[in-house]
Amino acid sequence: MMEHTDINSSIDAFKSAVDKSRKIVGFTGAGISTESGIPDYRSKGGIWDKFQPVYFEEFVSDEKKRLLYWQRKQELWKDLSNATPNTGHMFFKELYDESKLTGLITQNIDGLHEKSGLVKEIIINLHGTSLEVACIDCEFTVPSEDVFEGLNLEEGVPICQKCNGLMKPATISFGQQLRMEDLDKANELANSCDLMIVIGSTLVVQPASSLPPIAKENGAHLAIITLSETPLDSCADFVFHLKVEDFLRLLSHNSLL
Ligand SMILES: [Zn+2]
């Protein structure tokens, strides 16, 4: 069973890299949350594949599109609010508890890293978060559950209680720029880490594709744990094309047997 021996020695090497590292940065994509029942919305068959997305500009200018957007978000909220973190999220929480994790950058909007107990301060939600609803004018922010519980869209979409501006789930919409301060923080983390662990991202879109190379150039090790191949596999020190839960099972038992 040559293959098993190979993977076991790779797992050993990965473990030892984690042991030696003091400034680990996590980078996660949709693949870490599938085990929690969160579908990959942008993939084939996902909600944005089946339905025409509502662009940010349309949300602002078109009342009907705005209502449609809120209706979809209300539908998604049921799944999101019931979802719980899985072993993948807990893996990073454990690294944080061992004072090894300096930051967690995610493409996901599901809030599961927050729910795992990671402090908000070290989480960079590149695509925003479903946990909050914010005014697009004054940025007044409220927890999503306060908005969605008892929300009746027939009475109209939520309006900011501070400035009467439009409230919108704090996720980045199609046609909306990523937040500059989040990008800056992500770059800073990539620049200062000694190990970057990517889980569940195919690393094809910006800035996902540019952050691991920054870490590598700075001398950090790079580990990629993703079911499919990524364009950055060749520059990584560790590559495991496995489901997150299978990888973590190997990591904890260090054996396929
Ligand atoms: Zn406002």
Tab-separated table of C-alpha atoms and ligand atoms in Angstrom:
chain	number	residue	atom	x	y	z
A	1	MET	CA	0.000	0.000	0.000
A	2	MET	CA	2.548	2.495	-1.229
A	3	GLU	CA	-0.020	5.263	-1.559
A	4	HIS	CA	-1.001	5.057	2.095
A	5	THR	CA	2.617	5.215	3.232
A	6	ASP	CA	3.124	8.306	1.095
A	7	ILE	CA	0.132	10.095	2.453
A	8	ASN	CA	1.004	9.148	6.022
A	9	SER	CA	4.486	10.609	5.695
A	10	SER	CA	3.008	13.773	4.146
A	11	ILE	CA	0.609	14.004	7.078
A	12	ASP	CA	3.572	13.595	9.452
A	13	ALA	CA	5.470	16.376	7.694
A	14	PHE	CA	2.422	18.629	7.799
A	15	LYS	CA	1.977	17.945	11.519
A	16	SER	CA	5.561	18.842	12.203
A	17	ALA	CA	5.225	22.088	10.195
A	18	VAL	CA	2.181	22.998	12.315
A	19	ASP	CA	4.123	22.192	15.507
A	20	LYS	CA	7.000	24.454	14.495
A	21	SER	CA	4.826	27.344	13.314
A	22	ARG	CA	3.956	30.275	15.564
A	23	LYS	CA	2.059	32.535	13.172
A	24	ILE	CA	-0.414	30.454	11.218
A	25	VAL	CA	-2.958	32.050	8.905
A	26	GLY	CA	-5.973	30.106	7.694
A	27	PHE	CA	-7.612	30.697	4.336
A	28	THR	CA	-10.971	29.054	3.727
A	29	GLY	CA	-13.477	28.686	0.900
A	30	ALA	CA	-16.800	26.964	0.305
A	31	GLY	CA	-15.306	23.453	0.668
A	32	ILE	CA	-14.880	23.838	4.425
A	33	SER	CA	-18.598	24.426	4.930
A	34	THR	CA	-20.209	21.755	2.754
A	35	GLU	CA	-20.067	19.320	5.682
A	36	SER	CA	-22.145	21.835	7.643
A	37	GLY	CA	-24.838	21.684	4.970
A	38	ILE	CA	-23.966	25.030	3.393
A	39	PRO	CA	-24.199	24.696	-0.385
A	40	ASP	CA	-21.645	26.377	-2.604
A	41	TYR	CA	-23.986	29.110	-3.854
A	42	ARG	CA	-21.881	30.046	-6.818
A	43	SER	CA	-21.260	26.539	-8.078
A	44	LYS	CA	-23.366	24.775	-10.685
A	45	GLY	CA	-26.853	24.167	-9.326
A	46	GLY	CA	-26.265	26.738	-6.594
A	47	ILE	CA	-28.684	29.573	-6.020
A	48	TRP	CA	-26.732	32.046	-8.153
A	49	ASP	CA	-26.548	29.519	-10.952
A	50	LYS	CA	-30.301	28.948	-11.011
A	51	PHE	CA	-31.293	32.576	-10.520
A	52	GLN	CA	-30.101	35.771	-12.104
A	53	PRO	CA	-28.069	37.554	-9.402
A	54	VAL	CA	-29.162	40.951	-8.151
A	55	TYR	CA	-26.305	43.379	-8.740
A	56	PHE	CA	-25.494	45.997	-6.118
A	57	GLU	CA	-26.458	48.797	-8.493
A	58	GLU	CA	-29.876	47.171	-9.029
A	59	PHE	CA	-30.356	46.777	-5.281
A	60	VAL	CA	-29.817	50.508	-4.881
A	61	SER	CA	-31.871	51.733	-7.831
A	62	ASP	CA	-34.592	49.159	-8.475
A	63	GLU	CA	-37.302	48.610	-5.849
A	64	LYS	CA	-38.419	45.267	-7.323
A	65	LYS	CA	-34.884	43.866	-7.462
A	66	ARG	CA	-34.345	45.057	-3.891
A	67	LEU	CA	-37.391	43.124	-2.718
A	68	LEU	CA	-36.273	40.061	-4.715
A	69	TYR	CA	-32.849	40.258	-3.074
A	70	TRP	CA	-34.353	40.367	0.408
A	71	GLN	CA	-36.707	37.473	-0.403
A	72	ARG	CA	-33.767	35.293	-1.423
A	73	LYS	CA	-31.767	36.313	1.643
A	74	GLN	CA	-34.733	35.497	3.857
A	75	GLU	CA	-34.862	32.058	2.254
A	76	LEU	CA	-31.101	31.508	2.743
A	77	TRP	CA	-31.215	32.732	6.327
A	78	LYS	CA	-33.129	29.599	7.397
A	79	ASP	CA	-30.213	27.388	6.281
A	80	LEU	CA	-27.534	29.722	7.573
A	81	SER	CA	-29.005	30.299	11.005
A	82	ASN	CA	-29.330	26.558	11.609
A	83	ALA	CA	-25.856	25.616	10.356
A	84	THR	CA	-23.225	24.649	12.893
A	85	PRO	CA	-19.406	24.574	12.580
A	86	ASN	CA	-17.756	21.264	11.671
A	87	THR	CA	-14.354	19.696	12.348
A	88	GLY	CA	-12.760	21.980	9.730
A	89	HIS	CA	-13.818	25.116	11.595
A	90	MET	CA	-12.843	23.514	14.918
A	91	PHE	CA	-9.375	22.732	13.543
A	92	PHE	CA	-8.691	26.478	13.276
A	93	LYS	CA	-10.330	27.152	16.653
A	94	GLU	CA	-7.905	24.660	18.230
A	95	LEU	CA	-4.921	26.365	16.574
A	96	TYR	CA	-6.225	29.645	17.993
A	97	ASP	CA	-6.524	28.121	21.467
A	98	GLU	CA	-2.881	27.016	21.160
A	99	SER	CA	-1.968	30.667	20.385
A	100	LYS	CA	-0.767	29.685	16.923
A	101	LEU	CA	-3.415	31.305	14.732
A	102	THR	CA	-2.858	34.981	13.908
A	103	GLY	CA	-5.667	35.317	11.391
A	104	LEU	CA	-8.384	33.573	9.452
A	105	ILE	CA	-9.247	34.832	5.989
A	106	THR	CA	-12.414	33.430	4.475
A	107	GLN	CA	-14.357	33.686	1.231
A	108	ASN	CA	-17.411	32.306	3.021
A	109	ILE	CA	-20.299	34.406	4.270
A	110	ASP	CA	-21.811	31.739	6.526
A	111	GLY	CA	-20.367	32.986	9.829
A	112	LEU	CA	-19.291	29.482	10.859
A	113	HIS	CA	-15.800	30.579	11.935
A	114	GLU	CA	-17.446	33.051	14.327
A	115	LYS	CA	-19.773	30.314	15.539
A	116	SER	CA	-16.771	28.026	16.197
A	117	GLY	CA	-15.672	30.497	18.866
A	118	LEU	CA	-12.887	32.297	16.988
A	119	VAL	CA	-12.697	35.942	18.053
A	120	LYS	CA	-14.168	38.321	15.500
A	121	GLU	CA	-10.988	40.442	15.509
A	122	ILE	CA	-8.872	37.837	13.733
A	123	ILE	CA	-11.471	36.879	11.093
A	124	ILE	CA	-11.383	38.592	7.706
A	125	ASN	CA	-14.638	38.019	5.856
A	126	LEU	CA	-13.531	38.916	2.319
A	127	HIS	CA	-17.041	38.577	0.917
A	128	GLY	CA	-18.770	40.044	3.961
A	129	THR	CA	-20.893	38.214	6.502
A	130	SER	CA	-24.444	36.923	6.779
A	131	LEU	CA	-24.354	37.469	10.524
A	132	GLU	CA	-25.011	41.184	10.146
A	133	VAL	CA	-27.261	43.581	8.275
A	134	ALA	CA	-25.886	47.068	7.635
A	135	CYS	CA	-27.072	50.410	6.292
A	136	ILE	CA	-25.459	51.086	2.917
A	137	ASP	CA	-25.325	54.812	3.740
A	138	CYS	CA	-24.250	55.223	7.384
A	139	GLU	CA	-23.032	51.631	8.029
A	140	PHE	CA	-25.259	51.278	11.102
A	141	THR	CA	-25.095	47.535	11.791
A	142	VAL	CA	-27.477	45.118	13.495
A	143	PRO	CA	-27.324	41.338	14.054
A	144	SER	CA	-29.101	39.459	11.252
A	145	GLU	CA	-31.307	37.487	13.635
A	146	ASP	CA	-32.822	40.752	14.909
A	147	VAL	CA	-33.793	41.625	11.331
A	148	PHE	CA	-34.904	38.250	9.991
A	149	GLU	CA	-36.925	37.157	13.017
A	150	GLY	CA	-40.396	38.441	12.338
A	151	LEU	CA	-39.419	40.053	9.037
A	152	ASN	CA	-42.469	40.666	6.892
A	153	LEU	CA	-41.374	41.786	3.443
A	154	GLU	CA	-44.952	42.564	2.437
A	155	GLU	CA	-44.583	45.599	4.692
A	156	GLY	CA	-41.471	46.663	2.814
A	157	VAL	CA	-37.735	46.058	3.038
A	158	PRO	CA	-35.786	47.004	6.204
A	159	ILE	CA	-34.862	50.683	6.504
A	160	CYS	CA	-32.087	52.151	8.685
A	161	GLN	CA	-33.436	53.425	12.004
A	162	LYS	CA	-30.622	56.008	12.190
A	163	CYS	CA	-30.725	57.634	8.746
A	164	ASN	CA	-33.628	56.029	6.820
A	165	GLY	CA	-31.086	54.585	4.362
A	166	LEU	CA	-31.349	51.128	2.811
A	167	MET	CA	-30.415	48.171	5.013
A	168	LYS	CA	-28.700	45.266	3.276
A	169	PRO	CA	-27.234	41.966	4.511
A	170	ALA	CA	-23.521	42.727	5.071
A	171	THR	CA	-22.356	40.424	2.289
A	172	ILE	CA	-20.542	41.669	-0.784
A	173	SER	CA	-22.963	41.631	-3.734
A	174	PHE	CA	-22.187	41.081	-7.373
A	175	GLY	CA	-20.896	44.360	-8.738
A	176	GLN	CA	-19.804	45.537	-5.285
A	177	GLN	CA	-16.132	46.115	-4.411
A	178	LEU	CA	-14.402	44.143	-1.680
A	179	ARG	CA	-13.610	46.299	1.367
A	180	MET	CA	-10.199	47.891	1.119
A	181	GLU	CA	-9.478	47.542	4.842
A	182	ASP	CA	-10.179	43.794	4.647
A	183	LEU	CA	-7.833	43.419	1.669
A	184	ASP	CA	-5.138	45.363	3.534
A	185	LYS	CA	-5.513	43.178	6.614
A	186	ALA	CA	-5.431	40.002	4.485
A	187	ASN	CA	-2.233	41.150	2.772
A	188	GLU	CA	-0.685	41.995	6.125
A	189	LEU	CA	-1.510	38.523	7.465
A	190	ALA	CA	-0.131	36.826	4.347
A	191	ASN	CA	3.044	38.880	4.719
A	192	SER	CA	3.621	38.029	8.355
A	193	CYS	CA	2.621	34.369	8.668
A	194	ASP	CA	5.017	31.427	8.847
A	195	LEU	CA	2.424	28.900	7.653
A	196	MET	CA	-0.658	29.447	5.520
A	197	ILE	CA	-3.239	26.670	5.576
A	198	VAL	CA	-5.794	26.805	2.767
A	199	ILE	CA	-8.896	24.673	3.244
A	200	GLY	CA	-11.716	24.264	0.745
A	201	SER	CA	-10.807	26.975	-1.744
A	202	THR	CA	-9.983	26.394	-5.382
A	203	LEU	CA	-7.879	29.594	-5.293
A	204	VAL	CA	-8.999	30.796	-8.693
A	205	VAL	CA	-10.484	34.224	-7.984
A	206	GLN	CA	-8.766	37.314	-6.652
A	207	PRO	CA	-7.620	37.886	-3.961
A	208	ALA	CA	-7.657	34.164	-3.133
A	209	SER	CA	-5.163	33.495	-5.904
A	210	SER	CA	-2.716	36.216	-4.816
A	211	LEU	CA	-2.522	35.741	-1.045
A	212	PRO	CA	-0.779	32.324	-0.870
A	213	PRO	CA	2.027	33.497	-3.224
A	214	ILE	CA	2.570	36.518	-0.939
A	215	ALA	CA	2.987	34.150	2.003
A	216	LYS	CA	5.387	31.948	0.018
A	217	GLU	CA	7.516	34.908	-1.088
A	218	ASN	CA	7.796	35.893	2.538
A	219	GLY	CA	9.226	32.475	3.412
A	220	ALA	CA	6.101	30.897	4.859
A	221	HIS	CA	5.096	27.317	4.247
A	222	LEU	CA	1.936	26.749	2.257
A	223	ALA	CA	-0.529	23.894	2.726
A	224	ILE	CA	-3.517	23.366	0.448
A	225	ILE	CA	-6.307	20.993	1.449
A	226	THR	CA	-8.940	21.028	-1.279
A	227	LEU	CA	-10.803	18.286	-3.073
A	228	SER	CA	-9.919	19.502	-6.546
A	229	GLU	CA	-6.626	20.695	-8.000
A	230	THR	CA	-5.757	24.380	-7.704
A	231	PRO	CA	-3.517	26.605	-9.859
A	232	LEU	CA	-1.240	27.029	-6.821
A	233	ASP	CA	-0.649	23.330	-6.072
A	234	SER	CA	2.788	23.439	-7.654
A	235	CYS	CA	4.048	26.171	-5.319
A	236	ALA	CA	2.636	24.582	-2.148
A	237	ASP	CA	4.714	22.608	0.367
A	238	PHE	CA	1.769	20.365	1.231
A	239	VAL	CA	-1.125	19.443	-1.033
A	240	PHE	CA	-3.930	17.122	0.021
A	241	HIS	CA	-6.714	16.548	-2.483
A	242	LEU	CA	-9.108	15.302	0.138
A	243	LYS	CA	-12.410	16.260	1.692
A	244	VAL	CA	-11.770	18.355	4.793
A	245	GLU	CA	-13.261	15.787	7.138
A	246	ASP	CA	-11.186	12.959	5.605
A	247	PHE	CA	-8.022	15.017	5.891
A	248	LEU	CA	-8.706	15.795	9.548
A	249	ARG	CA	-9.490	12.174	10.264
A	250	LEU	CA	-6.075	11.278	8.855
A	251	LEU	CA	-4.492	14.041	10.871
A	252	SER	CA	-5.961	12.822	14.130
A	253	HIS	CA	-5.324	9.124	13.562
A	254	ASN	CA	-2.428	9.477	11.168
A	255	SER	CA	-3.522	6.359	9.380
A	256	LEU	CA	-5.997	5.303	6.737
A	257	LEU	CA	-6.525	2.007	8.533
B	1	ZN	ZN	-28.130	54.505	8.022
